[in-house]
mmCIF file of C-alpha atoms and ligand atoms in Angstrom:
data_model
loop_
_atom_site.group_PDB
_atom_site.id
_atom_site.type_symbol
_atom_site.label_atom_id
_atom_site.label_comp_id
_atom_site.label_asym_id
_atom_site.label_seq_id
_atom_site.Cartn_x
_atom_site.Cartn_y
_atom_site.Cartn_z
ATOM 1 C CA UNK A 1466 118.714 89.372 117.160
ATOM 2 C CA UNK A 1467 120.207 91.634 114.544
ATOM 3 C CA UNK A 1468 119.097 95.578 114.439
ATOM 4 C CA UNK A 1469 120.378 98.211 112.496
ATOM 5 C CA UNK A 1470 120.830 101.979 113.384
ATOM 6 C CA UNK A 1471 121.513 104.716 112.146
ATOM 7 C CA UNK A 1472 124.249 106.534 113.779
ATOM 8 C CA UNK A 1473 124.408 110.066 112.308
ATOM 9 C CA UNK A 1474 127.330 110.994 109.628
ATOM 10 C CA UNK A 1475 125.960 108.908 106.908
ATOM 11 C CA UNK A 1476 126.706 105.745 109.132
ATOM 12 C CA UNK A 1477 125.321 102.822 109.971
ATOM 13 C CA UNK A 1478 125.785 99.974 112.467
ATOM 14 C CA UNK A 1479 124.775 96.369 113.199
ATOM 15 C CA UNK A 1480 124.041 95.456 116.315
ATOM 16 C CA UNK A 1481 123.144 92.697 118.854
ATOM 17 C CA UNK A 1482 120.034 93.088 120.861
ATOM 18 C CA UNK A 1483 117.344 91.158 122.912
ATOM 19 C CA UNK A 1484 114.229 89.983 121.206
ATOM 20 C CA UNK A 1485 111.799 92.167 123.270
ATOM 21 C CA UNK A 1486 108.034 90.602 124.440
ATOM 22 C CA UNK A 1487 105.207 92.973 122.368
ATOM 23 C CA UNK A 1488 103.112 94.896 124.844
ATOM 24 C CA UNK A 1489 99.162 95.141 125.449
ATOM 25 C CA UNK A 1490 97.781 96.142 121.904
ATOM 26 C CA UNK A 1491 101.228 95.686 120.393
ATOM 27 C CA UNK A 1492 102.725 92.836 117.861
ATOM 28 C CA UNK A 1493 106.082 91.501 117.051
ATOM 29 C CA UNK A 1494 106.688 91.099 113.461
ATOM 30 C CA UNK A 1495 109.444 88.668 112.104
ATOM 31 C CA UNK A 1496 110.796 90.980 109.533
ATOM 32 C CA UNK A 1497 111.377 89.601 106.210
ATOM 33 C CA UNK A 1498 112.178 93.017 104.013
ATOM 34 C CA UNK A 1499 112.712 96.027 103.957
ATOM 35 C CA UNK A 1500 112.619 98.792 101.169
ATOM 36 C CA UNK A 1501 115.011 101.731 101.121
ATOM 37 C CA UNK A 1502 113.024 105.110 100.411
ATOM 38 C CA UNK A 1503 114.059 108.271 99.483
ATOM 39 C CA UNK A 1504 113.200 109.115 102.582
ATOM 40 C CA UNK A 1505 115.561 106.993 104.251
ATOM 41 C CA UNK A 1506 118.148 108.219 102.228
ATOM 42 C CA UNK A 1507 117.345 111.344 103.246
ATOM 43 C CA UNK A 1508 118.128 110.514 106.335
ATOM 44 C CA UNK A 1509 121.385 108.575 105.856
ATOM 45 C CA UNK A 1510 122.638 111.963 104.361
ATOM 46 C CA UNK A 1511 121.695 113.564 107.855
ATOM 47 C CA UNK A 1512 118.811 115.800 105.950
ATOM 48 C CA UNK A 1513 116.768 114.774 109.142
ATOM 49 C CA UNK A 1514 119.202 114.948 112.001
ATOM 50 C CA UNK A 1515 116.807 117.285 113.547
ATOM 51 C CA UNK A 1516 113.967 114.906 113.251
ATOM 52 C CA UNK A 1517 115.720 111.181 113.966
ATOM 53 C CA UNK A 1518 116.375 110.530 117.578
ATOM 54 C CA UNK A 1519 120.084 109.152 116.831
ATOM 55 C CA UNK A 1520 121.207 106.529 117.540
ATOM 56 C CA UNK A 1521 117.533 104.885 115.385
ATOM 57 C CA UNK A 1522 116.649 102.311 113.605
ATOM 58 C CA UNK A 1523 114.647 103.561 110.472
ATOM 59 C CA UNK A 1524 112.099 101.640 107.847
ATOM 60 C CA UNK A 1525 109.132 101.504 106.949
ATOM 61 C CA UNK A 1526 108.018 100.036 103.748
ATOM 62 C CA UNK A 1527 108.426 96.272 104.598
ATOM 63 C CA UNK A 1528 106.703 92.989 104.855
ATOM 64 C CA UNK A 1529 106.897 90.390 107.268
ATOM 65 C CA UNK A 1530 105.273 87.456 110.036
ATOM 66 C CA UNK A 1531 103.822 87.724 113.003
ATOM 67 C CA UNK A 1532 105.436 86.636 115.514
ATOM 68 C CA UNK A 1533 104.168 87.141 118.554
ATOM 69 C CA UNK A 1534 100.711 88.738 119.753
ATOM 70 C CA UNK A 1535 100.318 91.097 122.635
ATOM 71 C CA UNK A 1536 97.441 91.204 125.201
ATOM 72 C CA UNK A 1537 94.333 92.657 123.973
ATOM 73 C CA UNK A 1538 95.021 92.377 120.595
ATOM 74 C CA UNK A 1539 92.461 90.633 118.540
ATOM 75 C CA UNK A 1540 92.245 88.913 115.040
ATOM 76 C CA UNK A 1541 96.000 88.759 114.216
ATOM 77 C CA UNK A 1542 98.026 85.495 114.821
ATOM 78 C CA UNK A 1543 101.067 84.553 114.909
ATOM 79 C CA UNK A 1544 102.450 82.900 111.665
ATOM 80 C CA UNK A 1545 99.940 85.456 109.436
ATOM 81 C CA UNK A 1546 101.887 87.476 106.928
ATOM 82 C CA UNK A 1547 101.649 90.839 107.136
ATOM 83 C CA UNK A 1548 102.717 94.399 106.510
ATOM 84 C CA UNK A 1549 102.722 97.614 108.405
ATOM 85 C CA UNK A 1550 100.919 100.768 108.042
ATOM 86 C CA UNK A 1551 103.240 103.450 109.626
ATOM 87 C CA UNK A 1552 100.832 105.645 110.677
ATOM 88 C CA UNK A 1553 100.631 106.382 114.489
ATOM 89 C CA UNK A 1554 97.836 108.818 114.513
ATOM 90 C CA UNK A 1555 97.242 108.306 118.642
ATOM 91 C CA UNK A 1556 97.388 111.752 119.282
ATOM 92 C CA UNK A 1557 95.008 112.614 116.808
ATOM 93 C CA UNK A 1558 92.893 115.788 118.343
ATOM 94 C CA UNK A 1559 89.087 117.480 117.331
ATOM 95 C CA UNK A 1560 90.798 119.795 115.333
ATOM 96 C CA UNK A 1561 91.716 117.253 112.762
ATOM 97 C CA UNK A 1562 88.464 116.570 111.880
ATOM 98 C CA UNK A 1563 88.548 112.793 111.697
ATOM 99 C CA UNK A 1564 91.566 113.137 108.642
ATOM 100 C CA UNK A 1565 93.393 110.729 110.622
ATOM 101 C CA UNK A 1566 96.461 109.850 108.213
ATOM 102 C CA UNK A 1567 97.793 113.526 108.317
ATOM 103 C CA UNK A 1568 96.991 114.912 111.506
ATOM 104 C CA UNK A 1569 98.739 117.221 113.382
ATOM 105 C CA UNK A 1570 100.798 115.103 115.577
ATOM 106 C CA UNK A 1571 100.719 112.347 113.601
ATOM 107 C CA UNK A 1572 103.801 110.093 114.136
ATOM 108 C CA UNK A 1573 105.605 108.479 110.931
ATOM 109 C CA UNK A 1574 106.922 105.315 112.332
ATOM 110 C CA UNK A 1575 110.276 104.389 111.442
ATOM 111 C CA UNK A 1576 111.297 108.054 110.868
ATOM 112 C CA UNK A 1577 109.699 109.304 114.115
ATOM 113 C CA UNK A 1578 109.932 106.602 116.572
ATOM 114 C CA UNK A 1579 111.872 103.082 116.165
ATOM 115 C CA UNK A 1580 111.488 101.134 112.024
ATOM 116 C CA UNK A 1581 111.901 97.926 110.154
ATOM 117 C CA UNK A 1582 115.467 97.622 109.366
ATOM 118 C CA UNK A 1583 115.610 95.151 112.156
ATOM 119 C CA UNK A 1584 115.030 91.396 112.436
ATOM 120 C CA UNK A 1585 112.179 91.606 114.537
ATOM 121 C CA UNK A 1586 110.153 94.855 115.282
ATOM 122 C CA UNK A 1587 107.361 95.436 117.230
ATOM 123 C CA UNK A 1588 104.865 97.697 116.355
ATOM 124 C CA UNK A 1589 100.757 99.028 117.145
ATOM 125 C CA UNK A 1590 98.031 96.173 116.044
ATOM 126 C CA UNK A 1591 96.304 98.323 114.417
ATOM 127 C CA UNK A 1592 98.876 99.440 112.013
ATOM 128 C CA UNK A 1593 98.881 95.762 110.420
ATOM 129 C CA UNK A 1594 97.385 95.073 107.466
ATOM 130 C CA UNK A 1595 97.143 91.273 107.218
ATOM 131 C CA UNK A 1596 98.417 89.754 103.312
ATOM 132 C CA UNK A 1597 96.772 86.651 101.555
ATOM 133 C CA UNK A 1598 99.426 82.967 102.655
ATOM 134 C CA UNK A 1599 100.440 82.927 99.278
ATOM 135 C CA UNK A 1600 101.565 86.849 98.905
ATOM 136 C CA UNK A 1601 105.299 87.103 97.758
ATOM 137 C CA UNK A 1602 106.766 88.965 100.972
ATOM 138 C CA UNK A 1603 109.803 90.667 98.410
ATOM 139 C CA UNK A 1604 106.641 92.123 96.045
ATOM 140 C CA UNK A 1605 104.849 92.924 99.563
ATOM 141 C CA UNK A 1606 107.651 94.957 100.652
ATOM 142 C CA UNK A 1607 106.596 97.713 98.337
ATOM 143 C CA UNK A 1608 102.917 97.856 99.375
ATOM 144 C CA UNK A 1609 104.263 101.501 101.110
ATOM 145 C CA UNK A 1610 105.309 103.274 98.065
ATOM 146 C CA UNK A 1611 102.138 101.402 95.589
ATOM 147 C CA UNK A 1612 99.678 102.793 98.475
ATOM 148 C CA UNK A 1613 101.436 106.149 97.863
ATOM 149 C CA UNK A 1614 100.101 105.860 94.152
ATOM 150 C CA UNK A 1615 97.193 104.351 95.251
ATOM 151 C CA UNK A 1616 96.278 107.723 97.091
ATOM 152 C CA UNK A 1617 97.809 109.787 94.602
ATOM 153 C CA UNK A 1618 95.896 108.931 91.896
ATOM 154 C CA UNK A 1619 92.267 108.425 94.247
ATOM 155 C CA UNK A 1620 92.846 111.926 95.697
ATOM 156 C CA UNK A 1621 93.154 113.009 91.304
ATOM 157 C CA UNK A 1622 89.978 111.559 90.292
ATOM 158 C CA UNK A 1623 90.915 109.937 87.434
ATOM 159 C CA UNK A 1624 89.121 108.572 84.662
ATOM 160 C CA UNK A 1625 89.116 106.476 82.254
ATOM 161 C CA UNK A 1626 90.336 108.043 78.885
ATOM 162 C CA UNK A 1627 91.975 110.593 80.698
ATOM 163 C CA UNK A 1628 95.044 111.711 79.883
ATOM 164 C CA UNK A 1629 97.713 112.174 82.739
ATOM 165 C CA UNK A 1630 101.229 113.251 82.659
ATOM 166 C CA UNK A 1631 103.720 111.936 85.647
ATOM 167 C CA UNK A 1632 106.338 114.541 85.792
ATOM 168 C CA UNK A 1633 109.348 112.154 87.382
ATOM 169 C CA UNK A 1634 109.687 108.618 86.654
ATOM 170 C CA UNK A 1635 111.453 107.450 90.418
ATOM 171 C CA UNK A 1636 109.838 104.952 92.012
ATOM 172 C CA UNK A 1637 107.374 106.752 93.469
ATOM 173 C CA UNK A 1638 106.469 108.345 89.674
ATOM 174 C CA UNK A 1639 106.528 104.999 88.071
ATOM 175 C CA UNK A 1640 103.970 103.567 90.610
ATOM 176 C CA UNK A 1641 101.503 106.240 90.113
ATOM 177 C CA UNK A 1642 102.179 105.620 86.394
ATOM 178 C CA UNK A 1643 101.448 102.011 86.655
ATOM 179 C CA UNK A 1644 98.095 102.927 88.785
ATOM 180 C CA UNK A 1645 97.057 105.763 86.713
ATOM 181 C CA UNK A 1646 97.545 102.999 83.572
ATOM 182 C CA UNK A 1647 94.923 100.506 85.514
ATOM 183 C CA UNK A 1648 92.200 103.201 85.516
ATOM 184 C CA UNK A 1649 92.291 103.380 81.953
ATOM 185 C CA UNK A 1650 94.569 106.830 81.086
ATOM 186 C CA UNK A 1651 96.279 107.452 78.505
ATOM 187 C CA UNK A 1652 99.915 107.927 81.046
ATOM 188 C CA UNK A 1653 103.167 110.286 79.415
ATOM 189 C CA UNK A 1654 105.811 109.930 82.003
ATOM 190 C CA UNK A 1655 109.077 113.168 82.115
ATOM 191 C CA UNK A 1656 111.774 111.905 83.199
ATOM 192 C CA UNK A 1657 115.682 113.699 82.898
ATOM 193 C CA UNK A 1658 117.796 110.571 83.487
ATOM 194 C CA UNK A 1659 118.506 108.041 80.796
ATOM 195 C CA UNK A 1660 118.567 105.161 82.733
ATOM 196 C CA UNK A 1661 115.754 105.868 84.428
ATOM 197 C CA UNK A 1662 113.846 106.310 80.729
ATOM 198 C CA UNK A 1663 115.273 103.315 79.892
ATOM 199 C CA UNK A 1664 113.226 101.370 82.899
ATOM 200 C CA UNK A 1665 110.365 103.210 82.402
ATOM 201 C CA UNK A 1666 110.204 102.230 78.633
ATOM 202 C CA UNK A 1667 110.880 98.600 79.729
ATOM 203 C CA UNK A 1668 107.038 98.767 81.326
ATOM 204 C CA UNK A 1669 106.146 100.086 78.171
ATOM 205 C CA UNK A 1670 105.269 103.269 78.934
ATOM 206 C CA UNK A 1671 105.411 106.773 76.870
ATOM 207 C CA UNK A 1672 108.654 108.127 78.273
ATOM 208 C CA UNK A 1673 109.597 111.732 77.160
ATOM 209 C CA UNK A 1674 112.857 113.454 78.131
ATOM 210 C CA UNK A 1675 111.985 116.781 78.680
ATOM 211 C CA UNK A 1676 116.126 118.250 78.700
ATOM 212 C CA UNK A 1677 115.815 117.047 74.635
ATOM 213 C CA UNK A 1678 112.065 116.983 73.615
ATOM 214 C CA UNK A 1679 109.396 119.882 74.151
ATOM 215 C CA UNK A 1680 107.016 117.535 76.297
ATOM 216 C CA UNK A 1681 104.528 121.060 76.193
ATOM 217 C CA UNK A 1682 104.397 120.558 72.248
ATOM 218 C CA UNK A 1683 104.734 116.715 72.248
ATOM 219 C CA UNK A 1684 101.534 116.491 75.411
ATOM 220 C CA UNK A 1685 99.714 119.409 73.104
ATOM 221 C CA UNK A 1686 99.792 117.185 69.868
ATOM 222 C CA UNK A 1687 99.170 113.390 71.545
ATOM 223 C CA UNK A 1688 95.909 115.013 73.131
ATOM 224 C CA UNK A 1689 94.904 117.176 69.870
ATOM 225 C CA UNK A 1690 95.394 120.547 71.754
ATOM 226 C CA UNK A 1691 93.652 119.142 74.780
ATOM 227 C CA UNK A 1692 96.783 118.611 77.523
ATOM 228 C CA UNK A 1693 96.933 116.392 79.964
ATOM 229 C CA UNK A 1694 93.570 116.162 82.381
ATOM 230 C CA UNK A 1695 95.933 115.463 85.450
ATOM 231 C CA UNK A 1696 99.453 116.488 86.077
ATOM 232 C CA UNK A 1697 101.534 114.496 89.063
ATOM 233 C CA UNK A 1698 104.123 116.384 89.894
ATOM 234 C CA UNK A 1699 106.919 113.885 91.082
ATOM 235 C CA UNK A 1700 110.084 115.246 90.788
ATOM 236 C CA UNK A 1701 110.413 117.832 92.823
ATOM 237 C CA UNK A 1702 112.234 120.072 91.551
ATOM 238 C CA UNK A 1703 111.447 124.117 89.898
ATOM 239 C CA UNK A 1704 111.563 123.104 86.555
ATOM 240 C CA UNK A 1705 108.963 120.330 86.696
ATOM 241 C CA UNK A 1706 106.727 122.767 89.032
ATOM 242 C CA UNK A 1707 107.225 125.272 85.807
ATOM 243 C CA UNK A 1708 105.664 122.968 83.345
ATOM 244 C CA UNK A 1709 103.213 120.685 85.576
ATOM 245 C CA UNK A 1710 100.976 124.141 84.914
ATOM 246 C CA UNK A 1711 101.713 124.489 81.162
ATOM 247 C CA UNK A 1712 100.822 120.917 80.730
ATOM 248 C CA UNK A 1713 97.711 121.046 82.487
ATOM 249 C CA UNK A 1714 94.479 121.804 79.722
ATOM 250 C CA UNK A 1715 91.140 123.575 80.714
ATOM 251 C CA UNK A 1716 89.940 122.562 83.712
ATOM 252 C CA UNK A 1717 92.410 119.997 85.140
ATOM 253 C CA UNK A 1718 93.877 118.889 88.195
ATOM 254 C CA UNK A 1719 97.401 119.078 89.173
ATOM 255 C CA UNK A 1720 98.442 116.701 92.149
ATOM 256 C CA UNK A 1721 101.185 117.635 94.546
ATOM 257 C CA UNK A 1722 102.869 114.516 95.622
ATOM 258 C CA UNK A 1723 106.463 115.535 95.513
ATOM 259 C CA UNK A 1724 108.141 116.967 99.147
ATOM 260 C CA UNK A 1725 108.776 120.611 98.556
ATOM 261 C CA UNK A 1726 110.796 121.453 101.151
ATOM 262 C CA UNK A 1727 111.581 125.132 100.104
ATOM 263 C CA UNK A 1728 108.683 127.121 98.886
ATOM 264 C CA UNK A 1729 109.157 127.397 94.785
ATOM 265 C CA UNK A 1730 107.316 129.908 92.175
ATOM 266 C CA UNK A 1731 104.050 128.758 90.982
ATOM 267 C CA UNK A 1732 102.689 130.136 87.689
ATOM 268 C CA UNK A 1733 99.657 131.420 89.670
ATOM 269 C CA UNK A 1734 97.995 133.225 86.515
ATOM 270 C CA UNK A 1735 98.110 129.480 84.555
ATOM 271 C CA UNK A 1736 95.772 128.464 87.501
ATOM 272 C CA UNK A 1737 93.183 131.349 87.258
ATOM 273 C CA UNK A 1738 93.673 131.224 83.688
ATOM 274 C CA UNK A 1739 92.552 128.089 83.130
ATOM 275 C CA UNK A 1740 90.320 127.116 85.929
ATOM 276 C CA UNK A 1741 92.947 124.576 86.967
ATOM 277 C CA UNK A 1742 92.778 122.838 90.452
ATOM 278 C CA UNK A 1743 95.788 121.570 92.595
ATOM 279 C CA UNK A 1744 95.375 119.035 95.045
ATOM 280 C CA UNK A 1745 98.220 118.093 97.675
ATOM 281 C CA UNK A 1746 98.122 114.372 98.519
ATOM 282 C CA UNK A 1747 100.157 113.027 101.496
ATOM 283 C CA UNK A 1748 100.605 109.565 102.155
ATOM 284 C CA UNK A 1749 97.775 106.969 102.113
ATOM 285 C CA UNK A 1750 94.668 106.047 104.247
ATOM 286 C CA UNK A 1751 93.459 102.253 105.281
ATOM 287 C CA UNK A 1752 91.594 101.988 101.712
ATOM 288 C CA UNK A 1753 95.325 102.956 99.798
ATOM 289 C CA UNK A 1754 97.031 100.320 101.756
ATOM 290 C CA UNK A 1755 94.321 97.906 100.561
ATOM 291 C CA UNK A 1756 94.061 98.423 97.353
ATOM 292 C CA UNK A 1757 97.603 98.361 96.813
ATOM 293 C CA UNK A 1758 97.630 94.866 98.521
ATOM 294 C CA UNK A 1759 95.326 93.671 96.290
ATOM 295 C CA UNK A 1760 97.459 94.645 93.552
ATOM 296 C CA UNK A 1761 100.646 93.050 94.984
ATOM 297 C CA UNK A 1762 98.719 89.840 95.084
ATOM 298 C CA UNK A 1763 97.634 89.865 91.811
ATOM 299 C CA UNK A 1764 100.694 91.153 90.573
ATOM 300 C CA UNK A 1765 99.954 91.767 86.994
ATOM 301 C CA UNK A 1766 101.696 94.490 86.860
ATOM 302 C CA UNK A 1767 104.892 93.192 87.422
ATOM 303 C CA UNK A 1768 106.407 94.481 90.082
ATOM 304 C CA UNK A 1769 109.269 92.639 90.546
ATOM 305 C CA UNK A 1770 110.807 94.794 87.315
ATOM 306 C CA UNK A 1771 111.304 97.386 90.113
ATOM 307 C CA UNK A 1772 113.380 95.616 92.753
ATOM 308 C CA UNK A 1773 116.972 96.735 91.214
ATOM 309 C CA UNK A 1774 118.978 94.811 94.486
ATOM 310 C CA UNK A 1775 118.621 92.610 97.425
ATOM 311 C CA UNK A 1776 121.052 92.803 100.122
ATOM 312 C CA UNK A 1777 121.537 91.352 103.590
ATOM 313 C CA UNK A 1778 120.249 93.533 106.650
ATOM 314 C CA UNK A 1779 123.990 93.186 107.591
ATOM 315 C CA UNK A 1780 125.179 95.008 104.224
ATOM 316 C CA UNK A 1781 122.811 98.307 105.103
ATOM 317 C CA UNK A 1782 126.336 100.257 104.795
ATOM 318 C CA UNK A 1783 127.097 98.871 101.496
ATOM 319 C CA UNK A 1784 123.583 99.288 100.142
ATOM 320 C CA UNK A 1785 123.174 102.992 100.975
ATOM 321 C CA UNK A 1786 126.187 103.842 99.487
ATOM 322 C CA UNK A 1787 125.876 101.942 96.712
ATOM 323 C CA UNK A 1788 122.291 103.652 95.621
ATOM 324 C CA UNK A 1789 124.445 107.132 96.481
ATOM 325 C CA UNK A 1790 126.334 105.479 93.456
ATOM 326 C CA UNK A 1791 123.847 104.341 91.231
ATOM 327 C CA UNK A 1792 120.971 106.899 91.457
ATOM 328 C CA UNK A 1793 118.788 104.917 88.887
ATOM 329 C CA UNK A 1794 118.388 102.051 90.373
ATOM 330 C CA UNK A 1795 114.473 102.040 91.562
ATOM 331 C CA UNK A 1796 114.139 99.975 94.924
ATOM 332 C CA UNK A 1797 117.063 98.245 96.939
ATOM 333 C CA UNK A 1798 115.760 95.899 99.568
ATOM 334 C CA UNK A 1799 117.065 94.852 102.474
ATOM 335 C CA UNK A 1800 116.461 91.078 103.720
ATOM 336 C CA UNK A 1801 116.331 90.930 107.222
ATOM 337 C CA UNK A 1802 116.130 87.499 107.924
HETATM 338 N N1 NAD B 2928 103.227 112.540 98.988
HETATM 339 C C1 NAD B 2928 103.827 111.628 99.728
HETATM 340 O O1 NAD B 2928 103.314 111.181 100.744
HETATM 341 C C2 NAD B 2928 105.150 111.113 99.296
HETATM 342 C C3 NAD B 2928 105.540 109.809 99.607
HETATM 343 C C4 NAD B 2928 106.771 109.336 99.121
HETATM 344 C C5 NAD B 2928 107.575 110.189 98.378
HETATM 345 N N2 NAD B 2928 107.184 111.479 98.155
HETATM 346 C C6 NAD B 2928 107.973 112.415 97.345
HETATM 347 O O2 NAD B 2928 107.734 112.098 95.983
HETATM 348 C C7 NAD B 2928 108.866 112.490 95.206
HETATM 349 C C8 NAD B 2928 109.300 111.325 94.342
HETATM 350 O O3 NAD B 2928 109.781 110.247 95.122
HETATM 351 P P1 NAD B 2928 110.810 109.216 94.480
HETATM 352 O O4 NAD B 2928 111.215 108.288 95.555
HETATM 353 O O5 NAD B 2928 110.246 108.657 93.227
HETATM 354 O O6 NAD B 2928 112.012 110.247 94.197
HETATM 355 P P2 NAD B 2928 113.186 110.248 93.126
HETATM 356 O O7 NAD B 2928 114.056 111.397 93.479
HETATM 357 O O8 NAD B 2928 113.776 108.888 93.020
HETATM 358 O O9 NAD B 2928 112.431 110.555 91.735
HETATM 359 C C9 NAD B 2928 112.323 111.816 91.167
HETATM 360 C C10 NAD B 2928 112.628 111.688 89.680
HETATM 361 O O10 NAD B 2928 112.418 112.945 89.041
HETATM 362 C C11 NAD B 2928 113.378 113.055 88.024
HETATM 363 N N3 NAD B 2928 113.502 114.460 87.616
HETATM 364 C C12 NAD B 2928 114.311 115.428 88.130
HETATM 365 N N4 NAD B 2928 114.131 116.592 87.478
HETATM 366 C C13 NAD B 2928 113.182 116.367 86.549
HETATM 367 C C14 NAD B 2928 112.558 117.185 85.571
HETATM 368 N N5 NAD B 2928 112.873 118.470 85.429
HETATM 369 N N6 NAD B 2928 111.634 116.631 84.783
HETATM 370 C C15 NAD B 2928 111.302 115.316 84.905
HETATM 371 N N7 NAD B 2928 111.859 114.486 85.829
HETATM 372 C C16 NAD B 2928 112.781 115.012 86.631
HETATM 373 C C17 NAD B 2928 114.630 112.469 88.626
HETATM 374 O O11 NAD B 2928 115.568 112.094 87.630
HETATM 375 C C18 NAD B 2928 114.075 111.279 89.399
HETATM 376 O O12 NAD B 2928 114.107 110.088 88.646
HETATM 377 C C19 NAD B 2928 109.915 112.954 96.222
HETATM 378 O O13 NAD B 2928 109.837 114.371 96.317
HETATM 379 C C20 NAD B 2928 109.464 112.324 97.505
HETATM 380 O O14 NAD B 2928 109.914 113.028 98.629
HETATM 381 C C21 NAD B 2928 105.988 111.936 98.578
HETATM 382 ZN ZN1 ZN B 2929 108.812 105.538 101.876
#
């Protein structure tokens, strides 16, 4: 079979390797595709040498078959389509208090130990999650990033006739948007790059550029004084975490989902002032992952408006490089098959 790794030095290779028997509690999974994150890019710019056991194969938002079923495993068969979890939370310890999906030495698989951008993988039973026959296997490829959203939005509590402002329309910003939009909000999305406005406005959704519109005014008269009742901070960067707090009204929440890797400034008086709460929210738990299945499957949302590319496992080279080039595209995916 054909596996990918990554070699260090923004480099990939293909390579030929031996389809390997899963073991006791393990399945193998005939990978159909794989989505590139930004945290795999991350990676292919050798941000996370010090984290990626090189020579690796990474991915991990994917979809795919089973292929073959391990001892001991139960209620999975082969020829079900599926999609992976990532989660190995084995070493989970007392101290965690049962909050499995973050735990202290929780393992993010396809970062931390061996990912999808192969043509089979084999992976923990229990990290399957087990799609519908009829499920699209592109659209279930980005059941990762939508559980993301899923569990963004959850962990904010939002309501119906809320109001909630997305501060970064990437994929992972446009997701929440599309989430926060099936609860019933009212959803403004910031966004700084043009093309990227232009895809957001394609869903239909209020778009504001905040480098040529005051979004604080333009949030401030939309809500009749009120501001937004949640504030996603997406982007990552210190001028969104300088106006995720000025956009926030009396009383609301502010929901940490971009990766901050350097601590920032924080307009600390905004959250006294105003009673404001912020709420980190790290990757998804089993009812996430579900939800944003059911989604896929119904698909009204249209997801396939986000896949910008398809490309061979074989091209992995070609398709990093080219989303180095084009920075707006929203989701590449590899097909491994
Ligand atoms: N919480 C989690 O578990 C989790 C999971 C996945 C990704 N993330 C993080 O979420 C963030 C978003 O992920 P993504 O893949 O969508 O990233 P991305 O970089 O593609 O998207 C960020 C967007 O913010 C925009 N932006 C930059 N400056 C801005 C500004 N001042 N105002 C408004 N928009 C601005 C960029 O143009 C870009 O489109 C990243 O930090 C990522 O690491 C977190
Ligand atoms: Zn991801």
């Amino acid at each position: 079979m054909k596996a990918t790794v990554y070699e260090g030095n923004k480099t990939f290779s293909v390579i030929e390797k031996s389809i390997e028997e899963p073991a006791a509690g393990e399945v193998r999974i005939k990978v159909a595709f794989v989505g590139i994150c930004g945290t795999d890019v991350h990676v292919y710019h050798g941000n996370m040498d010090k984290r990626v056991q090189i020579p690796q194969t990474i991915g991990h938002e994917m979809s795919g078959v089973i292929d073959a079923v391990g001892a001991e495993v139960k209620d999975i068969a082969v020829g079900d389509k599926v999609v992976v979890r990532p989660l190995d939370d084995r070493l989970q310890q007392e101290s965690d208090k049962g909050i499995s999906h973050i735990c202290e030495k929780l393992k993010f698989i396809g970062v931390d130990t061996p990912g999808a951008m192969q043509q089979y993988w084999n992976v923990p039973a229990f990290t399957i999650h087990k799609l519908k026959a009829e499920t699209d296997l592109k659209l279930a490829a980005m059941t990762e990033p939508l559980a993301v959203a899923c569990h963004d939005v959850r962990m904010s509590e939002l309501k119906k006739g809320e109001t909630a402002v997305v501060l970064g329309g990437g994929p992972i910003g446009l997701l929440i948007a599309m989430v926060a939009t099936l609860k019933g909000a009212q959803v403004i999305i910031s966004e700084v790059n043009e093309a990227r406005v232009a895809i957001a406005r394609e869903f239909g959704f209020t778009v504001v550029n905040p480098a040529q519109e005051d979004i604080i005014a333009y949030v401030q008269e939309v809500t009749a004084g009120r501001k937004a009742d949640v504030v996603f901070e997406v982007a990552g960067v210190q001028p969104s975490v300088d106006v995720m707090t000025k956009l926030a009204g009396i009383r609301s929440r502010v929901v940490m989902v971009a990766i901050h890797a350097q601590p920032k400034s924080v307009n600390l008086f905004d959250f006294f002032w105003k009673e404001l709460k912020l709420i980190g929210a790290r990757v998804y738990e089993k009812e996430d992952y579900e939800e944003a299945i059911s989604l896929i499957t119904s698909n009204t949302l249209g997801f396939e408006k986000l896949i910008s590319e398809v490309r061979p496992l074989s091209a992995i080279q070609e398709a990093f490089e080219a989303i180095d080039n084009n920075p707006a595209g929203i989701k590449t995916l590899l097909d491994c098959q």
